[in-house]
mmCIF file of C-alpha atoms and ligand atoms in Angstrom:
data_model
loop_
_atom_site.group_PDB
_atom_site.id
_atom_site.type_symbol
_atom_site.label_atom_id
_atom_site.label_comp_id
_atom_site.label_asym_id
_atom_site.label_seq_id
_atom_site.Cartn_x
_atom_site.Cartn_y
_atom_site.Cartn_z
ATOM 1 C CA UNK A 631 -32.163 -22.810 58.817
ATOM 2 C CA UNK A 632 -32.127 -19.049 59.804
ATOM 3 C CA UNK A 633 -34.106 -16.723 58.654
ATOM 4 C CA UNK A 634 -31.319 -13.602 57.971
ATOM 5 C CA UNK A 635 -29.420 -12.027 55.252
ATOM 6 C CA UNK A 636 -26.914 -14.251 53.847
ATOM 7 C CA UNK A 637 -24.076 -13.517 51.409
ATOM 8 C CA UNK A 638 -21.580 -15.840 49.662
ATOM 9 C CA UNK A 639 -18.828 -15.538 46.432
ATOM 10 C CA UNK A 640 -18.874 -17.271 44.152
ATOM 11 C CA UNK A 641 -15.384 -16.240 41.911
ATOM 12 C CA UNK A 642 -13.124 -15.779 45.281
ATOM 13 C CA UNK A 643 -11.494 -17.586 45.994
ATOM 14 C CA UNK A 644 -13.309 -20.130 43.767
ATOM 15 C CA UNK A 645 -16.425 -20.769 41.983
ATOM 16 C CA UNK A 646 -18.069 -22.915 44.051
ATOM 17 C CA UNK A 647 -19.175 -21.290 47.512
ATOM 18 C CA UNK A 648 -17.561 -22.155 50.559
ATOM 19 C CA UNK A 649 -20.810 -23.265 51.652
ATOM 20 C CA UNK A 650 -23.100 -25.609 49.713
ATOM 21 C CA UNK A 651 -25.851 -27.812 51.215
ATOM 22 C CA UNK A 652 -26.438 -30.262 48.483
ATOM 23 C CA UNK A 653 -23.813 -31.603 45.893
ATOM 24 C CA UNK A 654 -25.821 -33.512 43.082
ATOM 25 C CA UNK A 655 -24.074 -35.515 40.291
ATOM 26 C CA UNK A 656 -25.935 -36.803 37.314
ATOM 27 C CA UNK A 657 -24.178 -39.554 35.119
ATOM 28 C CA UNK A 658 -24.676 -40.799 31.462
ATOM 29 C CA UNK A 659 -27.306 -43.526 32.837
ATOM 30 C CA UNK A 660 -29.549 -40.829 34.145
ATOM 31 C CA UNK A 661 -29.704 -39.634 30.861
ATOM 32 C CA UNK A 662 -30.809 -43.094 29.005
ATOM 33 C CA UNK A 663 -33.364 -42.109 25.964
ATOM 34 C CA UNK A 664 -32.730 -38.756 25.602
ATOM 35 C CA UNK A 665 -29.635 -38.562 22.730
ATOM 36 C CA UNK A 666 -30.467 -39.147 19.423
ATOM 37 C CA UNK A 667 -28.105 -41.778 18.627
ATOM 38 C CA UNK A 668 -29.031 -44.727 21.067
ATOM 39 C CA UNK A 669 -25.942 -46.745 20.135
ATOM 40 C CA UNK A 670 -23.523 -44.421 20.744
ATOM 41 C CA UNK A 671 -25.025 -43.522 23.965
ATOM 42 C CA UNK A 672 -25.423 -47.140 25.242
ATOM 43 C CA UNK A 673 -21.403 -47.744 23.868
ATOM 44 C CA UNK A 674 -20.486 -45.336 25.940
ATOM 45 C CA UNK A 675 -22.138 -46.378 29.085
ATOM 46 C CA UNK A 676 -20.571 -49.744 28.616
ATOM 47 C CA UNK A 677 -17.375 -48.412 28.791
ATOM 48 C CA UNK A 678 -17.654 -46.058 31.733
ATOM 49 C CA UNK A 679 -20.873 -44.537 33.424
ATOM 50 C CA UNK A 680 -19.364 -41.036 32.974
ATOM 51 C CA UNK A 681 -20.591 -37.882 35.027
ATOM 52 C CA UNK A 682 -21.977 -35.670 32.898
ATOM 53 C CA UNK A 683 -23.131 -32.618 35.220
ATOM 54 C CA UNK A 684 -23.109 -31.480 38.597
ATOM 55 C CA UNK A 685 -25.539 -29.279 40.661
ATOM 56 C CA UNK A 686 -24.444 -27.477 43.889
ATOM 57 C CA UNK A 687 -27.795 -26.524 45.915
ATOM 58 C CA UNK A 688 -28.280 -23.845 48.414
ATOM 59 C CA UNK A 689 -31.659 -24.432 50.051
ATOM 60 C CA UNK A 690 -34.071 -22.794 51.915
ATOM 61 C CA UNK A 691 -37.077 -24.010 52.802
ATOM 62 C CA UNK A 692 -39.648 -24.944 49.974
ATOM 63 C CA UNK A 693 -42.256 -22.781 50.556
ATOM 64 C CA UNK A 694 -43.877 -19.944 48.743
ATOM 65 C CA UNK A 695 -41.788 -16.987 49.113
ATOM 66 C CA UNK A 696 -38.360 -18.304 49.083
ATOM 67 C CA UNK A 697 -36.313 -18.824 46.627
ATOM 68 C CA UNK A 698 -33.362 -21.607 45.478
ATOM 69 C CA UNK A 699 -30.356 -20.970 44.303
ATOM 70 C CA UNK A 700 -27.511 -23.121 43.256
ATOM 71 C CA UNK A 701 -24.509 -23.957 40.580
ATOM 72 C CA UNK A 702 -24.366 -25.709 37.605
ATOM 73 C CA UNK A 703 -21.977 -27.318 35.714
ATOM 74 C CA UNK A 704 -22.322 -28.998 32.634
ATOM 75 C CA UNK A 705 -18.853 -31.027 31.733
ATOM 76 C CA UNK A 706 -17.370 -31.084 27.713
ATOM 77 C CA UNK A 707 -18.454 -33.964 25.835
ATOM 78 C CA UNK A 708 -20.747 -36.023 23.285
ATOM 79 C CA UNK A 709 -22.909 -38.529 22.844
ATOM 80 C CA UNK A 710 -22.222 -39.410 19.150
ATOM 81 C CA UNK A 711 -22.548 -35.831 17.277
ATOM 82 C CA UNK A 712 -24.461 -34.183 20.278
ATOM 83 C CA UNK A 713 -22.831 -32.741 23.445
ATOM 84 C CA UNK A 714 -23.574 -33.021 27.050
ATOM 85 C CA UNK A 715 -26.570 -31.572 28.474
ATOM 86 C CA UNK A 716 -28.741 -31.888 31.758
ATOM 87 C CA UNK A 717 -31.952 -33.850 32.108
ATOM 88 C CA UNK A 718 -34.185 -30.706 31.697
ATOM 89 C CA UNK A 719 -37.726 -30.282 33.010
ATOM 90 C CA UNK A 720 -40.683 -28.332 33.839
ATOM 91 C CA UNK A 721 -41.213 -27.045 37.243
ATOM 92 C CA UNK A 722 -43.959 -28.445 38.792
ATOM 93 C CA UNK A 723 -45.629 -25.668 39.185
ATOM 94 C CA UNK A 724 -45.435 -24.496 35.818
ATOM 95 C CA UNK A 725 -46.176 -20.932 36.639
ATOM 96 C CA UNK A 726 -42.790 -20.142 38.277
ATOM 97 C CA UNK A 727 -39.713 -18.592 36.449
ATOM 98 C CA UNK A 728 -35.977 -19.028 36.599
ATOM 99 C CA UNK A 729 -33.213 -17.041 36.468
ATOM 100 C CA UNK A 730 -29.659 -17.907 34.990
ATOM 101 C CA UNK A 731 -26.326 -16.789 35.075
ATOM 102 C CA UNK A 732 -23.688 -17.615 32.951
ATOM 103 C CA UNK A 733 -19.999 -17.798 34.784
ATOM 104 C CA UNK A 734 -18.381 -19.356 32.731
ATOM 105 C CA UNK A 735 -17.881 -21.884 29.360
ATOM 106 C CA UNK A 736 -20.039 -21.799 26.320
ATOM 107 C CA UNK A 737 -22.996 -23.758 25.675
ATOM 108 C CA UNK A 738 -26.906 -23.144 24.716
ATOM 109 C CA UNK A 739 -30.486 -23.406 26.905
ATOM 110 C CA UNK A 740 -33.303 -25.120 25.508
ATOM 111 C CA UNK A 741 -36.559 -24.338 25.979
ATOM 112 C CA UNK A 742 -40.342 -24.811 25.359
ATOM 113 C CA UNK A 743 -43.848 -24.461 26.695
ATOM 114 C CA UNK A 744 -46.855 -26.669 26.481
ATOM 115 C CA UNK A 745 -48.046 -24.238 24.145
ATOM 116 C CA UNK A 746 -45.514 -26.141 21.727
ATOM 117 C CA UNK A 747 -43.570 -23.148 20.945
ATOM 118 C CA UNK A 748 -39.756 -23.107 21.662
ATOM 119 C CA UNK A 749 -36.356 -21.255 21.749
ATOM 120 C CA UNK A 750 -32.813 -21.914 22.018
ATOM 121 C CA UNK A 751 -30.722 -19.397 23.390
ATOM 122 C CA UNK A 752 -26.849 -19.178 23.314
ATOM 123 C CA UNK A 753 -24.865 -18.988 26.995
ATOM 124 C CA UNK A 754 -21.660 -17.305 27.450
ATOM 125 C CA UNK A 755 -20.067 -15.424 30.265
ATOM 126 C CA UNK A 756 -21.972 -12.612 31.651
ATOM 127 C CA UNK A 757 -25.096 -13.659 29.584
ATOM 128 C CA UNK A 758 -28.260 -13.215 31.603
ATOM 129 C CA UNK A 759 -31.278 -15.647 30.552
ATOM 130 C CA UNK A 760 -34.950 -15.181 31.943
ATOM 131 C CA UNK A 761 -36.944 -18.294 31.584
ATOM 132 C CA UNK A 762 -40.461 -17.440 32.021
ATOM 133 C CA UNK A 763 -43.241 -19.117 33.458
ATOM 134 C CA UNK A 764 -44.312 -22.495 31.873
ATOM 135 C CA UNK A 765 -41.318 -23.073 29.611
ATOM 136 C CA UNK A 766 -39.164 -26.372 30.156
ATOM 137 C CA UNK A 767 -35.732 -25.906 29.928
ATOM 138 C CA UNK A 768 -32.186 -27.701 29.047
ATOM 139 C CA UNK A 769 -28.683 -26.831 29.657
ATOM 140 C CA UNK A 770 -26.119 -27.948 26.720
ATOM 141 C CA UNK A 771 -22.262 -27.569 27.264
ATOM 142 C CA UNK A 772 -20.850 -26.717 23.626
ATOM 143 C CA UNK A 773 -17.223 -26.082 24.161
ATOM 144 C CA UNK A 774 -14.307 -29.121 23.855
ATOM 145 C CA UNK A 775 -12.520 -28.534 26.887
ATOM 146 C CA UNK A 776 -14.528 -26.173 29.245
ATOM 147 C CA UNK A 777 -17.525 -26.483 31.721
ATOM 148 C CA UNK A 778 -20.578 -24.736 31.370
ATOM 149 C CA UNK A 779 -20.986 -23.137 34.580
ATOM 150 C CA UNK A 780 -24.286 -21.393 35.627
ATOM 151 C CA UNK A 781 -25.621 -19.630 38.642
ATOM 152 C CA UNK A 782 -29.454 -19.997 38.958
ATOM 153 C CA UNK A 783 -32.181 -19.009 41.130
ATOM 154 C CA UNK A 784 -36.159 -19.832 41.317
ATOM 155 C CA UNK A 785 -39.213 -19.798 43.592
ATOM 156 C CA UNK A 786 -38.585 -22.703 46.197
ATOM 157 C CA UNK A 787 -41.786 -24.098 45.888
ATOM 158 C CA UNK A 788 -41.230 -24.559 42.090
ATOM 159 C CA UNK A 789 -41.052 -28.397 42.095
ATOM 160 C CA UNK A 790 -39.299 -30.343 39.208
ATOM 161 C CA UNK A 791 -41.401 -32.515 37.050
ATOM 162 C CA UNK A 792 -39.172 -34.403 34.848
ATOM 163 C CA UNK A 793 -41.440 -36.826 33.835
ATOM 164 C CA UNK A 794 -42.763 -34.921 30.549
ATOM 165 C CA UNK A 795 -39.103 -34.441 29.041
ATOM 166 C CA UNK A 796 -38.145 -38.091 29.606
ATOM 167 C CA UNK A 797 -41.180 -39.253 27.470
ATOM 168 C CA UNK A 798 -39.993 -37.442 24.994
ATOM 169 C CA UNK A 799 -37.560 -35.087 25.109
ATOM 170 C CA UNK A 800 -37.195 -31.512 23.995
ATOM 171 C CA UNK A 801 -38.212 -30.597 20.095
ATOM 172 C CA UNK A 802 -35.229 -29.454 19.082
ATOM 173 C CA UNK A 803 -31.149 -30.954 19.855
ATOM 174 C CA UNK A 804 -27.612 -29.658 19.554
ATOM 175 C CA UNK A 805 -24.896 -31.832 17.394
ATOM 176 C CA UNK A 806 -21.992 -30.813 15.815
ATOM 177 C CA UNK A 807 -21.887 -31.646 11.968
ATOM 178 C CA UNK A 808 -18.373 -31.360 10.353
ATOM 179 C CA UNK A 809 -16.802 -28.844 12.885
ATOM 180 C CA UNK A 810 -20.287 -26.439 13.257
ATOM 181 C CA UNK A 811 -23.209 -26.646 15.756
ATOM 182 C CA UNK A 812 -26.780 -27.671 14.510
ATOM 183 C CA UNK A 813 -30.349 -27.981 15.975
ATOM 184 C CA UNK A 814 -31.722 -30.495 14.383
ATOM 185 C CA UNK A 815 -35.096 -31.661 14.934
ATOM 186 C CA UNK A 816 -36.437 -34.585 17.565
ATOM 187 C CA UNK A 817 -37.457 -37.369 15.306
ATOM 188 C CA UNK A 818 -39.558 -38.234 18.743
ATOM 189 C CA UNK A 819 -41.473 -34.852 17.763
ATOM 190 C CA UNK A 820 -42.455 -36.273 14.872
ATOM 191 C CA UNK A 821 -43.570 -39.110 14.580
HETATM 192 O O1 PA5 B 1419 -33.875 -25.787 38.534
HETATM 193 C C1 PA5 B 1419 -33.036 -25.715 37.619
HETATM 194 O O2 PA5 B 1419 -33.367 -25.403 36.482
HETATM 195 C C2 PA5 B 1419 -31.591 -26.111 37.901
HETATM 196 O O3 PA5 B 1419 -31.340 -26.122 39.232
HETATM 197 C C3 PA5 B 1419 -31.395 -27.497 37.339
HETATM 198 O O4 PA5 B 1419 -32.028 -28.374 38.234
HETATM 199 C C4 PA5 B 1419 -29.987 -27.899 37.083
HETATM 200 O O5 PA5 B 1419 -29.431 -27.115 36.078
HETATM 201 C C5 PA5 B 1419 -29.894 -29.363 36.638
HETATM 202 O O6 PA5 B 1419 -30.787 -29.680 35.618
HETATM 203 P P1 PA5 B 1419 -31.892 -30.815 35.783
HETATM 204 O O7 PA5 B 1419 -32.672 -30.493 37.021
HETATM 205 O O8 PA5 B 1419 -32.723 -30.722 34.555
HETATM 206 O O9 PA5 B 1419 -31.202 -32.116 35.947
HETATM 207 NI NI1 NI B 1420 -35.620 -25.189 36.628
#
C-alpha cells in the first residue's frame, strides 16, 4: 500500500469508486436477535436469507494515524414493523470518532454511550453526522424503495467490538406503526 495522496469519486460516474479493496455483505442471519419481533424475523429467514446491507472498504493500514474510509448501503425493507438496519457497534477503542456522510436515501443513526445516554438522528442527503468518541452506533434505512447510502471515515486503529450490541441491542428501535415511524423502546433494556 503506498503511502501518497489518493483521490477517488464517488457520484461519477457512479457511487461506488472505481476502486474498492473490500466488498462486505451482511444478510438477515447476521442479524439473528436483534429485531423485536423474533417470529417475523426467523419467517423471513426461512424463506430467503436476504442481504440486508453492504459495506465497500478502502483500507489503509490499521495503525494510529490513518484513517478508514468506505460506503455503506443499507437496502429498503422490514423485519415485521421495523426496517433494515446494520449490526451496529462500538469501536474497540472506544475513544475514536466517526464521520458520516449521507449520499443518498433516507433513514436514521442510532446511537449511545456506556454512559447510558442516547440519540437518534435523522439521515438524508447532504446531512453530515459526527459521532463522537464512545458512542455505539446503528444505521436504519427508512425509505420503501431506496438505499441508504453513506460515506464514512474513522481512525484505522478504531477496532469494531460488536459483541456489546449483540447482547443486547441498542435502547431504542425504529418501526413503522400505521404509515408513521416510531422509536419505541428495547424491551431487552428493560427488563
Ligand atoms: O465503522 C463503521 O461505522 C462502518 O464502517 C460500519 O462498519 C458499516 O456501516 C457497517 O455497520 P456494522 O459494522 O455495524 O455492520
Ligand atoms: Ni464505526
Amino acid at each position: 500500500m503506498k503511502d501518497f495522496p489518493m483521490v477517488f469519486d464517488l457520484l461519477n460516474p457512479e457511487i461506488i469508486p472505481s476502486h474498492v479493496d473490500n466488498h462486505i455483505i451482511r444478510k438477515l442471519s447476521s442479524l439473528r436477535g436483534q429485531f423485536y419481533d423474533n417470529k417475523a424475523f426467523e419467517d423471513m429467514l426461512a424463506i430467503e436469507d436476504t442481504v440486508i446491507y453492504e459495506v465497500y472498504e478502502i483500507k489503509r493500514p490499521e495503525v494510529a494515524g490513518e484513517m478508514l474510509m468506505g460506503i455503506s448501503i443499507v437496502h429498503p425493507g422490514k423485519v415485521g414493523q421495523e426496517f433494515f438496519m446494520t449490526k451496529g457497534h462500538y469501536h474497540t477503542i472506544l475513544e475514536t470518532a466517526e464521520v458520516y456522510y449521507c449520499m443518498r436515501g433516507e433513514g436514521f443513526m442510532v446511537m449511545e454511550n456506556p454512559e447510558g445516554e442516547f440519540s437518534i438522528e435523522c439521515l438524508s442527503p447532504g446531512r453530515v453526522l459526527y459521532v463522537p468518541p464512545r458512542w455505539a452506533h446503528r444505521s436504519i434505512c427508512t425509505s420503501r424503495q431506496d438505499d441508504l447510502i453513506t460515506f464514512f471515515v474513522y481512525p484505522a486503529d478504531a477496532g469494531h467490538d460488536y459483541g456489546t450490541i449483540e447482547d443486547r441491542g441498542f435502547h431504542k428501535m425504529v418501526i413503522e406503526k400505521q404509515n408513521s415511524i416510531e422509536f419505541i423502546d428495547n424491551p431487552k433494556w428493560n427488563k
